[in-house]
Coordinates of C-alpha atoms and ligand atoms in Angstrom, one line a residue:
Chain E
M1 CA 0.1 0.1 0.0
T2 CA 1.4 3.5 -1.0
T3 CA 1.1 6.7 1.2
D4 CA -1.1 7.8 -1.5
T5 CA -3.9 5.0 -0.8
L6 CA -3.5 6.1 2.5
T7 CA -4.2 9.4 2.7
R8 CA -7.5 8.8 0.1
L9 CA -9.2 6.7 3.3
T10 CA -12.7 7.3 4.6
P11 CA -14.0 5.1 7.2
D12 CA -16.4 3.5 4.6
T13 CA -13.6 2.7 2.1
V14 CA -11.2 0.8 4.8
T15 CA -10.9 -2.6 4.1
E16 CA -9.2 -5.7 5.7
A17 CA -6.4 -5.9 3.6
D18 CA -5.7 -2.2 4.5
L19 CA -5.9 -2.9 8.0
T20 CA -3.5 -6.0 7.3
A21 CA -1.0 -4.4 5.5
F22 CA -1.1 -1.5 8.2
I23 CA 0.0 -3.9 11.1
Y24 CA 2.3 -5.5 8.7
R25 CA 3.8 -1.6 8.4
E26 CA 4.0 -0.6 11.7
A27 CA 6.0 -3.9 12.8
R28 CA 8.3 -3.2 9.9
L29 CA 8.9 0.2 10.4
L30 CA 10.0 -0.8 14.3
D31 CA 12.3 -3.7 12.7
E32 CA 13.8 -0.7 10.5
L33 CA 14.6 1.4 13.6
A34 CA 12.4 3.7 11.7
Y35 CA 11.0 5.2 14.9
E36 CA 9.8 9.0 13.8
D37 CA 7.7 7.3 10.8
W38 CA 6.4 4.6 13.7
L39 CA 5.3 7.6 15.9
K40 CA 3.3 9.1 13.0
L41 CA 1.1 5.8 12.8
Y42 CA -0.2 6.9 16.0
A43 CA -2.9 9.7 16.8
Q44 CA -2.6 12.6 19.0
D45 CA -4.1 11.1 21.8
A46 CA -2.9 7.4 21.5
H47 CA -1.7 4.8 24.1
Y48 CA 0.7 1.9 23.8
W49 CA -0.3 -0.4 26.6
M50 CA 1.3 -3.2 28.0
P51 CA -0.7 -4.6 31.0
A52 CA 1.1 -6.4 33.8
E53 CA -2.1 -8.5 34.7
W54 CA -3.8 -11.3 33.4
Q55 CA -7.3 -10.3 31.2
Q56 CA -6.7 -7.0 32.7
T57 CA -9.1 -4.2 32.0
D58 CA -8.0 -1.0 33.5
P59 CA -4.9 0.7 32.3
R60 CA -5.1 3.1 35.2
L61 CA -6.0 1.7 38.4
Q62 CA -4.5 -2.2 37.8
A63 CA -0.3 -2.2 37.1
S64 CA 1.0 -2.3 33.7
L65 CA 4.2 -3.1 32.4
M66 CA 3.3 0.3 29.9
Y67 CA 1.0 2.4 29.8
E68 CA 2.2 5.5 27.3
D69 CA 0.5 8.9 25.7
M70 CA 2.4 10.5 22.7
L71 CA 4.6 12.3 25.0
L72 CA 6.1 9.0 26.8
L73 CA 6.7 7.5 23.7
R74 CA 8.2 10.5 22.3
I75 CA 10.5 10.3 25.1
R76 CA 11.3 7.1 24.6
V77 CA 12.1 7.6 20.8
E78 CA 14.2 10.8 21.4
R79 CA 16.4 8.9 24.5
L80 CA 17.2 5.7 22.1
A81 CA 19.0 8.5 20.2
G82 CA 20.6 10.3 22.8
A83 CA 24.5 10.3 23.3
R84 CA 24.2 9.6 26.8
T85 CA 21.9 6.7 26.9
F86 CA 24.4 4.0 28.4
S87 CA 22.0 1.2 28.1
Q88 CA 21.8 1.5 24.3
K89 CA 25.8 0.9 24.0
P90 CA 25.7 -1.0 22.3
K91 CA 22.1 -0.5 20.8
S92 CA 19.4 -3.0 20.7
R93 CA 17.7 -4.3 17.5
S94 CA 14.0 -6.1 17.3
Q95 CA 12.3 -8.1 14.8
H96 CA 8.3 -9.0 14.7
L97 CA 7.3 -12.5 13.6
L98 CA 3.7 -12.0 12.7
Q99 CA 1.2 -14.3 12.6
A100 CA -1.6 -12.7 10.0
P101 CA -3.9 -10.2 11.9
Q102 CA -7.5 -11.0 12.3
V103 CA -9.9 -8.1 11.9
D104 CA -12.4 -8.2 14.9
E105 CA -14.4 -5.3 14.4
M106 CA -15.1 -3.3 11.1
N107 CA -17.1 -0.4 12.1
P108 CA -17.3 2.7 9.8
A109 CA -19.9 4.4 11.0
A110 CA -17.9 4.8 14.8
N111 CA -14.7 5.2 12.5
L112 CA -13.0 2.1 14.7
F113 CA -11.3 -1.1 13.7
R114 CA -9.9 -3.3 15.9
T115 CA -7.2 -6.2 15.1
W116 CA -5.5 -8.9 16.7
T117 CA -2.5 -10.6 15.8
S118 CA -0.2 -13.3 17.3
F119 CA 3.2 -12.7 17.5
H120 CA 6.8 -13.6 18.3
Y121 CA 9.4 -10.8 19.0
V122 CA 13.1 -11.3 19.5
E123 CA 15.1 -8.2 21.0
T124 CA 19.0 -8.1 21.0
R125 CA 21.6 -6.0 22.7
G126 CA 25.3 -6.9 22.2
D127 CA 25.6 -11.1 22.9
E128 CA 22.4 -11.5 24.3
K129 CA 19.0 -12.3 22.7
E130 CA 15.6 -12.0 24.3
F131 CA 12.7 -13.7 23.0
F132 CA 8.9 -12.9 23.6
A133 CA 5.5 -14.0 22.5
G134 CA 2.1 -12.6 22.8
W135 CA -0.8 -10.7 21.2
A136 CA -1.4 -7.4 19.8
K137 CA -4.6 -5.7 19.8
H138 CA -5.2 -2.8 18.0
E139 CA -7.8 0.3 17.8
I140 CA -7.6 1.9 14.6
R141 CA -9.4 4.8 13.1
V142 CA -9.4 6.8 10.2
E143 CA -7.5 10.3 10.4
E144 CA -7.4 13.0 7.8
G145 CA -7.5 10.4 5.5
A146 CA -4.8 7.6 7.0
L147 CA -5.3 5.3 9.6
K148 CA -4.0 5.6 12.7
I149 CA -3.9 3.6 16.2
A150 CA -5.8 4.9 19.0
L151 CA -4.5 2.0 20.9
K152 CA -2.2 -1.0 20.8
R153 CA -2.4 -3.3 23.5
V154 CA 0.3 -6.1 24.1
D155 CA -0.6 -9.0 26.2
L156 CA 2.7 -11.0 26.7
L157 CA 2.4 -14.5 26.7
N158 CA 4.2 -14.5 30.4
F159 CA 3.6 -11.0 31.3
D160 CA 4.1 -11.5 35.2
A161 CA 7.8 -13.3 34.6
P162 CA 10.7 -11.8 35.5
F163 CA 12.2 -9.7 32.8
G164 CA 15.7 -7.8 32.0
N165 CA 15.6 -5.1 30.0
I166 CA 13.1 -4.5 27.6
Q167 CA 14.4 -1.4 25.4
L168 CA 12.7 -1.4 22.2
F169 CA 8.6 -1.8 21.1
M170 CA 6.5 -4.8 20.4
Chain F
M1 CA 38.7 -24.5 49.3
S2 CA 36.8 -22.4 51.5
K3 CA 38.0 -19.2 52.6
Y4 CA 35.1 -17.4 54.5
A5 CA 33.5 -19.9 56.1
S6 CA 34.0 -20.5 59.9
N7 CA 36.2 -17.6 59.3
P8 CA 34.5 -14.3 60.9
D9 CA 37.9 -12.6 60.4
A10 CA 38.4 -13.1 57.0
I11 CA 34.8 -11.8 56.7
R12 CA 35.8 -8.7 58.4
A13 CA 38.6 -8.1 56.6
L14 CA 36.4 -7.6 53.4
V15 CA 34.9 -4.0 54.9
H16 CA 36.9 -1.3 56.1
P17 CA 35.8 2.0 57.2
E18 CA 35.4 3.5 54.0
E19 CA 36.3 0.6 51.3
V20 CA 34.8 -2.9 50.7
H21 CA 36.7 -5.8 48.9
R22 CA 35.0 -6.9 45.6
D23 CA 34.8 -10.2 47.0
V24 CA 31.6 -9.1 48.8
Y25 CA 30.1 -9.1 45.5
T26 CA 31.1 -11.3 43.3
S27 CA 32.2 -14.4 45.4
P28 CA 29.8 -17.3 45.4
E29 CA 31.1 -18.3 49.0
V30 CA 30.3 -15.2 50.4
F31 CA 26.9 -15.3 48.9
A32 CA 26.3 -18.3 50.2
L33 CA 27.6 -17.7 53.7
E34 CA 24.6 -14.4 53.3
M35 CA 22.2 -17.0 53.0
K36 CA 23.4 -19.3 55.8
H37 CA 24.4 -16.2 58.2
L38 CA 23.3 -12.8 57.2
F39 CA 19.6 -13.3 56.0
A40 CA 19.1 -16.0 59.1
N41 CA 20.4 -13.3 61.6
T42 CA 18.1 -10.7 60.8
W43 CA 14.4 -9.7 60.5
V44 CA 13.2 -10.1 57.1
Y45 CA 10.4 -9.0 55.4
V46 CA 7.9 -12.0 53.9
G47 CA 4.6 -10.2 53.2
H48 CA 1.9 -7.7 53.9
A49 CA -1.3 -8.9 55.8
S50 CA -3.3 -7.6 53.7
Q51 CA -1.9 -10.4 51.1
I52 CA -3.8 -12.7 53.2
P53 CA -7.0 -11.6 54.6
E54 CA -9.1 -15.0 54.9
K55 CA -8.6 -18.1 56.6
G56 CA -6.5 -20.6 54.3
D57 CA -5.1 -17.8 52.2
Y58 CA -1.2 -17.6 51.8
I59 CA 1.6 -16.1 50.1
T60 CA 5.2 -18.0 49.3
T61 CA 8.4 -16.3 49.7
E62 CA 11.9 -16.9 50.3
I63 CA 13.9 -15.7 53.4
G64 CA 17.2 -16.0 51.7
D65 CA 17.5 -19.2 50.1
Q66 CA 14.5 -20.5 52.2
P67 CA 11.4 -21.6 50.9
V68 CA 8.8 -20.3 53.2
L69 CA 5.2 -19.9 52.9
V70 CA 2.9 -17.2 55.1
V71 CA -0.5 -18.7 55.8
R72 CA -3.8 -17.1 57.4
H73 CA -4.7 -20.2 60.3
T74 CA -8.1 -20.8 61.1
D75 CA -8.1 -18.6 64.3
M76 CA -6.7 -15.4 62.1
S77 CA -3.3 -15.8 63.2
V78 CA -0.5 -15.7 60.9
H79 CA 2.3 -18.5 60.5
V80 CA 5.2 -18.6 58.8
L81 CA 6.3 -21.6 57.7
Y82 CA 9.1 -23.8 55.7
N83 CA 7.8 -24.2 52.7
R84 CA 8.7 -28.5 52.7
C85 CA 7.0 -31.4 53.3
P86 CA 8.7 -32.8 56.4
H87 CA 7.8 -36.6 54.8
K88 CA 10.6 -36.5 51.5
G89 CA 10.7 -32.8 51.0
V90 CA 8.7 -31.8 48.5
K91 CA 7.5 -28.2 48.5
I92 CA 3.9 -27.9 49.7
A93 CA 3.1 -24.6 47.8
S94 CA 4.2 -23.9 44.1
E95 CA 2.0 -21.0 43.4
A96 CA 2.7 -17.1 44.3
C97 CA -0.3 -16.9 46.6
G98 CA -3.8 -18.6 46.8
N99 CA -6.0 -20.4 49.4
T100 CA -5.6 -23.5 50.7
G101 CA -8.5 -24.3 52.5
K102 CA -8.5 -25.7 56.0
F103 CA -5.3 -27.8 54.9
F104 CA -2.2 -28.3 52.8
R105 CA -2.3 -31.1 50.9
C106 CA 1.4 -32.5 50.2
P107 CA 1.0 -33.6 46.1
Y108 CA 3.4 -36.5 46.7
H109 CA 2.1 -39.1 49.1
A110 CA -1.1 -36.7 50.7
W111 CA 0.1 -35.9 53.7
S112 CA -2.2 -33.0 54.8
F113 CA -1.3 -30.1 57.4
R114 CA -3.4 -27.7 59.3
T115 CA -2.7 -24.4 58.2
N116 CA -0.7 -23.7 61.4
G117 CA 1.4 -26.1 59.9
N118 CA 0.4 -29.2 62.4
L119 CA 0.1 -32.5 61.1
L120 CA -3.4 -33.6 60.2
A121 CA -3.4 -36.6 58.1
I122 CA -1.4 -39.4 56.8
P123 CA -2.9 -42.2 54.6
L124 CA -2.9 -45.3 55.3
K125 CA -1.3 -44.5 58.7
K126 CA -1.4 -48.1 59.6
G127 CA 2.2 -48.8 57.8
Y128 CA 3.8 -46.9 60.4
E129 CA 2.6 -48.3 63.4
N130 CA 5.2 -49.5 65.7
T131 CA 8.2 -48.0 63.4
G132 CA 8.7 -44.9 65.9
L133 CA 7.4 -42.5 63.9
E134 CA 5.9 -40.7 66.5
N135 CA 9.2 -39.7 67.8
T136 CA 10.4 -38.0 64.4
D137 CA 10.7 -34.9 63.7
A138 CA 8.2 -35.8 60.0
V139 CA 5.4 -36.1 62.7
K140 CA 5.7 -32.4 64.0
G141 CA 4.6 -30.9 60.4
L142 CA 5.2 -28.2 58.5
A143 CA 8.3 -26.7 60.3
P144 CA 7.8 -22.9 61.6
V145 CA 9.9 -20.0 61.5
A146 CA 11.1 -19.7 64.9
N147 CA 10.4 -15.8 65.4
V148 CA 7.7 -14.0 63.3
K149 CA 6.8 -10.4 64.3
I150 CA 3.6 -8.2 62.5
Y151 CA 4.4 -4.8 62.9
R152 CA 1.1 -2.7 61.1
E153 CA 0.5 -5.8 59.1
F154 CA 4.4 -5.9 57.8
I155 CA 5.2 -9.3 58.5
F156 CA 8.9 -10.2 59.4
A157 CA 10.6 -13.3 60.3
R158 CA 14.1 -14.5 61.6
L159 CA 14.8 -17.7 61.2
N160 CA 17.7 -17.7 64.0
D161 CA 17.0 -16.8 67.6
T162 CA 20.3 -15.0 67.8
G163 CA 20.3 -10.8 67.6
E164 CA 18.3 -8.1 69.0
S165 CA 14.2 -8.3 69.5
F166 CA 12.4 -7.0 66.4
E167 CA 12.0 -3.7 68.2
A168 CA 15.4 -3.8 68.9
F169 CA 16.7 -4.1 65.4
F170 CA 14.3 -1.7 64.0
G171 CA 14.0 1.1 66.6
D172 CA 12.9 4.4 65.4
S173 CA 13.1 3.5 61.7
L174 CA 9.8 1.9 62.0
S175 CA 8.6 5.3 61.7
S176 CA 9.2 5.3 58.1
I177 CA 6.3 2.5 57.9
D178 CA 4.3 4.5 60.1
N179 CA 4.2 7.4 58.0
M180 CA 3.5 5.5 55.3
I181 CA 0.5 3.9 57.0
D182 CA -0.7 7.0 58.6
R183 CA -1.0 8.7 55.1
S184 CA -4.0 7.0 54.6
P185 CA -7.3 8.9 56.5
E186 CA -8.1 5.2 57.9
G187 CA -4.5 4.9 58.9
K188 CA -4.5 1.2 56.9
L189 CA -2.5 0.0 53.5
V190 CA -3.5 -2.9 51.4
L191 CA -1.2 -3.9 49.1
E192 CA -2.7 -3.9 45.6
G193 CA -1.7 -4.4 42.0
A194 CA 0.6 -7.0 40.6
P195 CA 4.4 -6.6 41.5
L196 CA 6.6 -6.2 38.9
R197 CA 9.6 -8.4 38.6
Y198 CA 12.9 -7.2 37.2
M199 CA 15.6 -9.7 36.9
H200 CA 19.3 -7.8 37.5
N201 CA 22.4 -9.8 36.7
C202 CA 24.3 -8.4 39.7
N203 CA 24.8 -8.6 43.0
W204 CA 21.9 -7.8 45.3
K205 CA 23.8 -5.3 47.2
M206 CA 24.5 -3.0 44.3
L207 CA 20.6 -2.3 44.5
V208 CA 20.3 -1.5 48.0
E209 CA 23.4 0.6 48.1
N210 CA 21.8 2.4 45.1
Q211 CA 18.7 3.2 47.2
T212 CA 20.5 6.2 48.9
D213 CA 23.1 6.7 46.4
T214 CA 22.0 10.3 45.4
C215 CA 25.4 11.1 43.1
H216 CA 24.0 9.2 40.3
P217 CA 20.7 9.9 39.0
M218 CA 21.6 13.0 37.3
V219 CA 24.2 11.5 35.1
A220 CA 23.2 7.7 35.0
H221 CA 19.3 9.4 34.4
E222 CA 20.2 12.1 31.7
S223 CA 19.0 10.1 29.5
S224 CA 15.4 9.1 30.6
A225 CA 15.0 11.9 33.3
G226 CA 16.7 14.4 31.4
T227 CA 15.1 13.4 27.8
A228 CA 11.9 13.7 29.6
V229 CA 12.2 17.3 30.9
S230 CA 13.7 18.0 27.5
V231 CA 10.2 16.7 25.7
W232 CA 8.3 18.4 27.8
E233 CA 9.8 22.0 27.7
K234 CA 9.1 21.5 23.9
E235 CA 5.5 20.3 24.7
Q236 CA 4.6 23.2 26.9
A237 CA 4.8 26.2 24.4
K238 CA 1.5 24.3 23.8
G239 CA -0.1 24.8 27.1
G240 CA -1.5 22.7 29.5
P241 CA -0.7 21.8 33.2
K242 CA 2.3 19.4 33.7
P243 CA 1.7 16.0 32.8
M244 CA 1.8 13.8 36.2
A245 CA 4.5 11.3 34.6
V246 CA 6.6 14.8 33.8
E247 CA 6.2 15.2 38.0
V248 CA 7.3 11.8 38.3
Y249 CA 10.3 11.9 36.2
A250 CA 11.7 15.8 36.3
P251 CA 13.2 15.3 39.9
F252 CA 15.7 12.4 38.8
M253 CA 17.3 15.3 37.2
A254 CA 17.5 17.4 40.3
P255 CA 20.9 19.3 40.5
Y256 CA 23.6 18.1 43.6
E257 CA 22.8 20.9 45.6
F258 CA 19.5 19.5 45.9
F259 CA 20.6 16.3 47.0
E260 CA 23.1 17.6 49.2
G261 CA 20.5 19.5 50.8
M262 CA 17.8 16.9 51.1
G263 CA 19.8 15.0 53.7
I264 CA 20.4 11.2 54.9
R265 CA 19.6 9.8 57.9
V266 CA 21.4 6.4 59.6
W267 CA 19.6 4.7 62.0
P268 CA 21.4 1.5 64.2
H269 CA 21.4 -2.1 62.6
G270 CA 22.1 -0.8 59.0
H271 CA 19.0 1.0 58.4
G272 CA 18.5 4.6 56.8
H273 CA 16.9 6.6 54.5
T274 CA 17.3 10.0 52.2
G275 CA 15.3 12.7 52.3
V276 CA 15.0 14.3 55.8
T277 CA 14.3 17.9 55.0
T278 CA 12.8 17.4 51.3
S279 CA 12.7 14.7 48.6
I280 CA 11.8 13.5 45.3
H281 CA 8.4 13.5 46.0
A282 CA 8.0 16.7 47.5
D283 CA 6.5 18.8 44.7
Y284 CA 3.8 16.6 43.1
S285 CA 0.5 18.2 42.9
A286 CA -2.1 18.4 45.1
V287 CA -5.0 15.3 44.8
P288 CA -8.3 17.4 44.8
G289 CA -9.8 16.2 48.3
Y290 CA -6.6 14.4 49.6
F291 CA -6.2 16.9 52.5
D292 CA -9.3 17.5 53.5
Q293 CA -10.3 14.0 54.1
M294 CA -6.4 13.7 56.2
V295 CA -7.6 17.0 58.2
E296 CA -11.0 15.5 59.4
A297 CA -9.4 12.2 60.1
Y298 CA -6.1 13.9 62.2
G299 CA -6.7 17.3 62.7
E300 CA -4.7 19.9 60.6
E301 CA -1.8 20.1 62.7
R302 CA -1.0 16.2 62.2
A303 CA -2.0 15.7 58.8
R304 CA 0.4 18.7 58.0
A305 CA 2.9 16.8 59.8
I306 CA 2.1 13.5 58.1
L307 CA 2.4 14.7 54.3
G308 CA 5.2 17.0 55.9
E309 CA 7.1 14.2 56.0
N310 CA 9.3 13.9 53.0
R311 CA 11.4 10.4 53.2
H312 CA 12.5 9.6 49.9
N313 CA 14.1 6.0 50.0
T314 CA 13.9 4.0 53.2
V315 CA 15.9 1.0 53.5
Y316 CA 15.2 -1.5 55.9
F317 CA 18.5 -3.8 56.1
P318 CA 19.2 -6.2 54.6
H319 CA 16.9 -6.2 51.8
I320 CA 13.8 -4.2 51.2
M321 CA 13.1 -0.1 50.5
I322 CA 10.4 1.7 50.8
K323 CA 9.0 5.2 50.0
G324 CA 6.5 6.4 51.9
P325 CA 5.3 9.6 49.7
I326 CA 4.3 7.6 47.0
Q327 CA 3.6 4.0 48.4
T328 CA 5.9 1.7 47.0
M329 CA 8.2 -0.7 48.1
R330 CA 11.2 -2.6 46.7
V331 CA 12.5 -6.6 47.6
F332 CA 15.7 -7.1 46.6
R333 CA 15.5 -11.0 46.0
P334 CA 19.5 -12.4 46.1
L335 CA 19.4 -15.4 43.6
A336 CA 23.4 -16.0 43.2
A337 CA 26.1 -13.7 43.6
D338 CA 25.6 -12.1 40.3
R339 CA 21.9 -12.4 39.9
T340 CA 19.0 -10.3 41.9
L341 CA 15.2 -10.5 41.3
V342 CA 14.0 -7.1 42.1
E343 CA 9.9 -7.1 43.1
S344 CA 8.5 -3.9 43.1
Y345 CA 5.2 -3.7 45.1
T346 CA 2.3 -0.8 45.4
F347 CA 0.2 -0.3 48.2
R348 CA -3.4 1.6 48.1
L349 CA -4.3 4.4 51.0
V350 CA -7.3 2.8 52.2
G351 CA -9.8 5.6 52.5
A352 CA -8.0 8.1 49.9
P353 CA -8.5 9.0 46.3
D354 CA -8.1 6.8 43.4
M355 CA -5.7 8.9 41.9
L356 CA -3.0 8.8 44.7
F357 CA -3.0 4.8 43.4
E358 CA -2.8 5.8 39.7
R359 CA 0.1 7.9 40.8
T360 CA 1.8 4.9 42.7
L361 CA 1.4 2.4 39.9
M362 CA 2.3 5.2 37.5
Y363 CA 5.6 5.6 39.1
N364 CA 6.0 2.0 39.7
R365 CA 5.9 1.5 35.9
L366 CA 7.5 4.7 34.9
I367 CA 10.5 3.8 37.1
N368 CA 10.6 0.0 38.1
A369 CA 9.3 -1.8 35.7
P370 CA 11.6 -4.1 33.2
T371 CA 10.1 -1.6 30.3
S372 CA 11.0 1.2 32.9
I373 CA 13.6 3.6 30.7
V374 CA 14.9 4.9 34.6
G375 CA 15.6 1.4 35.2
H376 CA 17.4 0.8 32.0
D377 CA 19.8 3.3 33.3
D378 CA 20.1 1.7 36.3
L379 CA 20.4 -2.1 35.6
E380 CA 23.3 -1.0 32.2
V381 CA 25.4 0.5 35.5
Y382 CA 24.9 -2.2 37.9
E383 CA 25.9 -4.9 35.1
R384 CA 28.8 -3.1 34.6
A385 CA 30.0 -2.8 37.3
Q386 CA 29.5 -7.1 37.9
K387 CA 31.6 -6.9 35.2
G388 CA 34.1 -4.3 36.0
L389 CA 34.5 -6.0 39.4
A390 CA 36.4 -8.8 37.7
S391 CA 39.6 -6.4 36.9
D392 CA 42.6 -7.1 38.8
A393 CA 43.4 -3.2 38.6
L394 CA 41.9 -2.8 42.1
E395 CA 40.6 -5.2 44.5
W396 CA 38.8 -2.3 46.9
V397 CA 35.1 -0.3 45.8
N398 CA 35.4 2.9 47.5
V399 CA 32.7 4.3 49.6
Q400 CA 34.6 7.1 51.1
R401 CA 32.2 10.5 50.3
L402 CA 32.0 12.6 53.1
Y403 CA 33.4 10.1 55.7
E404 CA 35.1 10.9 58.9
P405 CA 37.3 9.1 61.1
G406 CA 35.5 7.3 63.8
E407 CA 32.0 7.8 62.3
R408 CA 29.7 5.5 64.4
H409 CA 27.3 2.9 63.5
D410 CA 25.0 2.2 66.4
V411 CA 23.9 5.8 66.5
T412 CA 20.7 8.0 65.0
E413 CA 22.1 11.0 63.0
T414 CA 22.0 13.0 59.7
A415 CA 24.0 13.9 57.5
N416 CA 24.8 15.9 54.0
G417 CA 22.3 14.0 51.4
T418 CA 25.2 13.2 49.3
S419 CA 27.1 11.3 52.2
E420 CA 27.9 7.6 50.9
R421 CA 27.4 7.1 54.8
Q422 CA 24.2 4.6 54.6
M423 CA 26.1 2.8 52.8
R424 CA 29.0 2.4 55.3
N425 CA 26.3 1.7 57.7
Q426 CA 24.6 -1.3 56.0
F427 CA 28.2 -2.6 55.3
A428 CA 29.0 -2.3 59.2
A429 CA 25.6 -4.0 59.8
W430 CA 26.2 -6.8 57.5
V431 CA 29.7 -7.7 59.0
H432 CA 28.0 -8.1 62.5
Y433 CA 25.0 -9.9 61.2
M434 CA 27.4 -12.2 59.1
T435 CA 29.9 -13.4 61.7
L436 CA 27.0 -13.2 64.5
D437 CA 27.0 -16.9 64.6
M438 CA 30.1 -18.0 63.2
A439 CA 32.4 -20.1 65.4
E440 CA 35.2 -17.6 66.4
P441 CA 38.3 -19.6 65.9
A442 CA 40.5 -20.5 68.9
R443 CA 42.4 -17.7 69.9
V444 CA 45.7 -18.0 71.9
E445 CA 45.2 -16.5 74.9
A446 CA 46.8 -13.1 74.9
A447 CA 49.0 -12.8 78.6
E448 CA 47.9 -9.8 80.1
Ligands
FES1 S1 6.6 -36.0 50.2 FE1 4.9 -35.1 51.2 S2 3.9 -36.4 51.4 FE2 5.6 -37.5 50.8
FE2_2 FE1 18.7 5.2 39.7

């Protein structure tokens, strides 16, 4: 899908194929470490949520590993590029392996599209390689002719396990 | 080859007044002795009573390397028991928490135990007739941990009978627990929210020391807190109030003078806290309605005194830290000389507005999570320290900042906030509890 097609979207013209391509594109931008472009996939009021509890319903009054608005995501992205970010010397890299995203809701009337994607994720740094598995749920809407993520929820298979540093984005 | 076991003099030689030998962090033998002596001779936090409100509720944890379970008995008393079947050693409870009903049942041969540990039943008991089973330890049930003390719902236990009473061990340091509880208008805390679990490939004492290391934030956390401040400064132009997250991040970039001025207090037996006059939590925005609730509960003067207490990090030797003003607690669980599990817990102030708990949870995930960028800074330097200590260039680690000859460790005193005095305080206690029950070598009688 080209940016051209994206910018011509309206809620009524969104197809399942558009959503699937969008999810793959997000993962690819992350794996290419193209974080500035990645942030552009998110709406201004978006959140990135990684629960710390099983079947968690509330990001505010239950514990989470991440519950970040755009300000916090921007801080992360700027930090990754910082000269004194010692935990990124050497730098981390990531790889996403996505199962075909499933479209759970097509609701053009409400301008709301929901997808469910099972994934494997690998993050490496120096000689270390960490493997994670889980499910990403996206809430997507159309803004100014383009798809935008309103909420990305990442449920790790072993959300309650003791992890070392998880520095990039799943 | 054993260098330190049964050799209290060798242990004592590891700690000088202003420096510490690297073996304290790197030697597997020293680690094993910490498990055997240090953690057995001190009052160790094992859980909070709000985690086990009902009969049969239990949590599992460790005291050093000893698996224990903490359980609410049918008469509502709390028991701390070794998590080990007296038959063939099977761990009785395997989950972090649960409810066992009226009894524990071992999964191997179904011996069962009351929730106070007493043996309840053995299947096919006939097979033990005339074997003398009644004269064994096995028949006594799940072995209890000898010394248990519940202080305002914080449960502590000590394996050995050696050492001070609970009150003498903690003394005035309990004022930090008091202050955290008093921040609830109802004088009650509930441990709530999943603990964030963070694995650290470094020695547990590096973490404990770091709790009162006020010279590192503006250096190590420039990348996280510093970036947060600079991104926010650009955002600010758009207007709007300072977000809660920025209030949480920004004080980590406070200058040296701030940390110098806030002070450190040391207590006997290795306890101490940063934040005597002010702290990184002092300037959070008021939560609507909360102060009025506190005034109603305590009267204005007392409410101001409670909320004006600005403790930053309180270390309870050997292995926990609490932050009263933000209601979090970190437990540093030693797994090996170079491996530590950090569990970060959150408390809800009963009766207080939800927004306070929201801030507590936010603090925990922004600062203490494996996904926390502030945590990334700290873990990076600990792991580099663990690796750097392999260097033979120097054998000693320096903790000399603002050291004064003749410094005492059996007193309550305050010092400059950037002093490494609390680290020295901890090491004095470390030597004491490591050697407290070690056999002293026979000494040649000095002719007097
Ligand atoms: S080991 Fe527990 S009943 Fe046999
Ligand atoms: Fe730190």
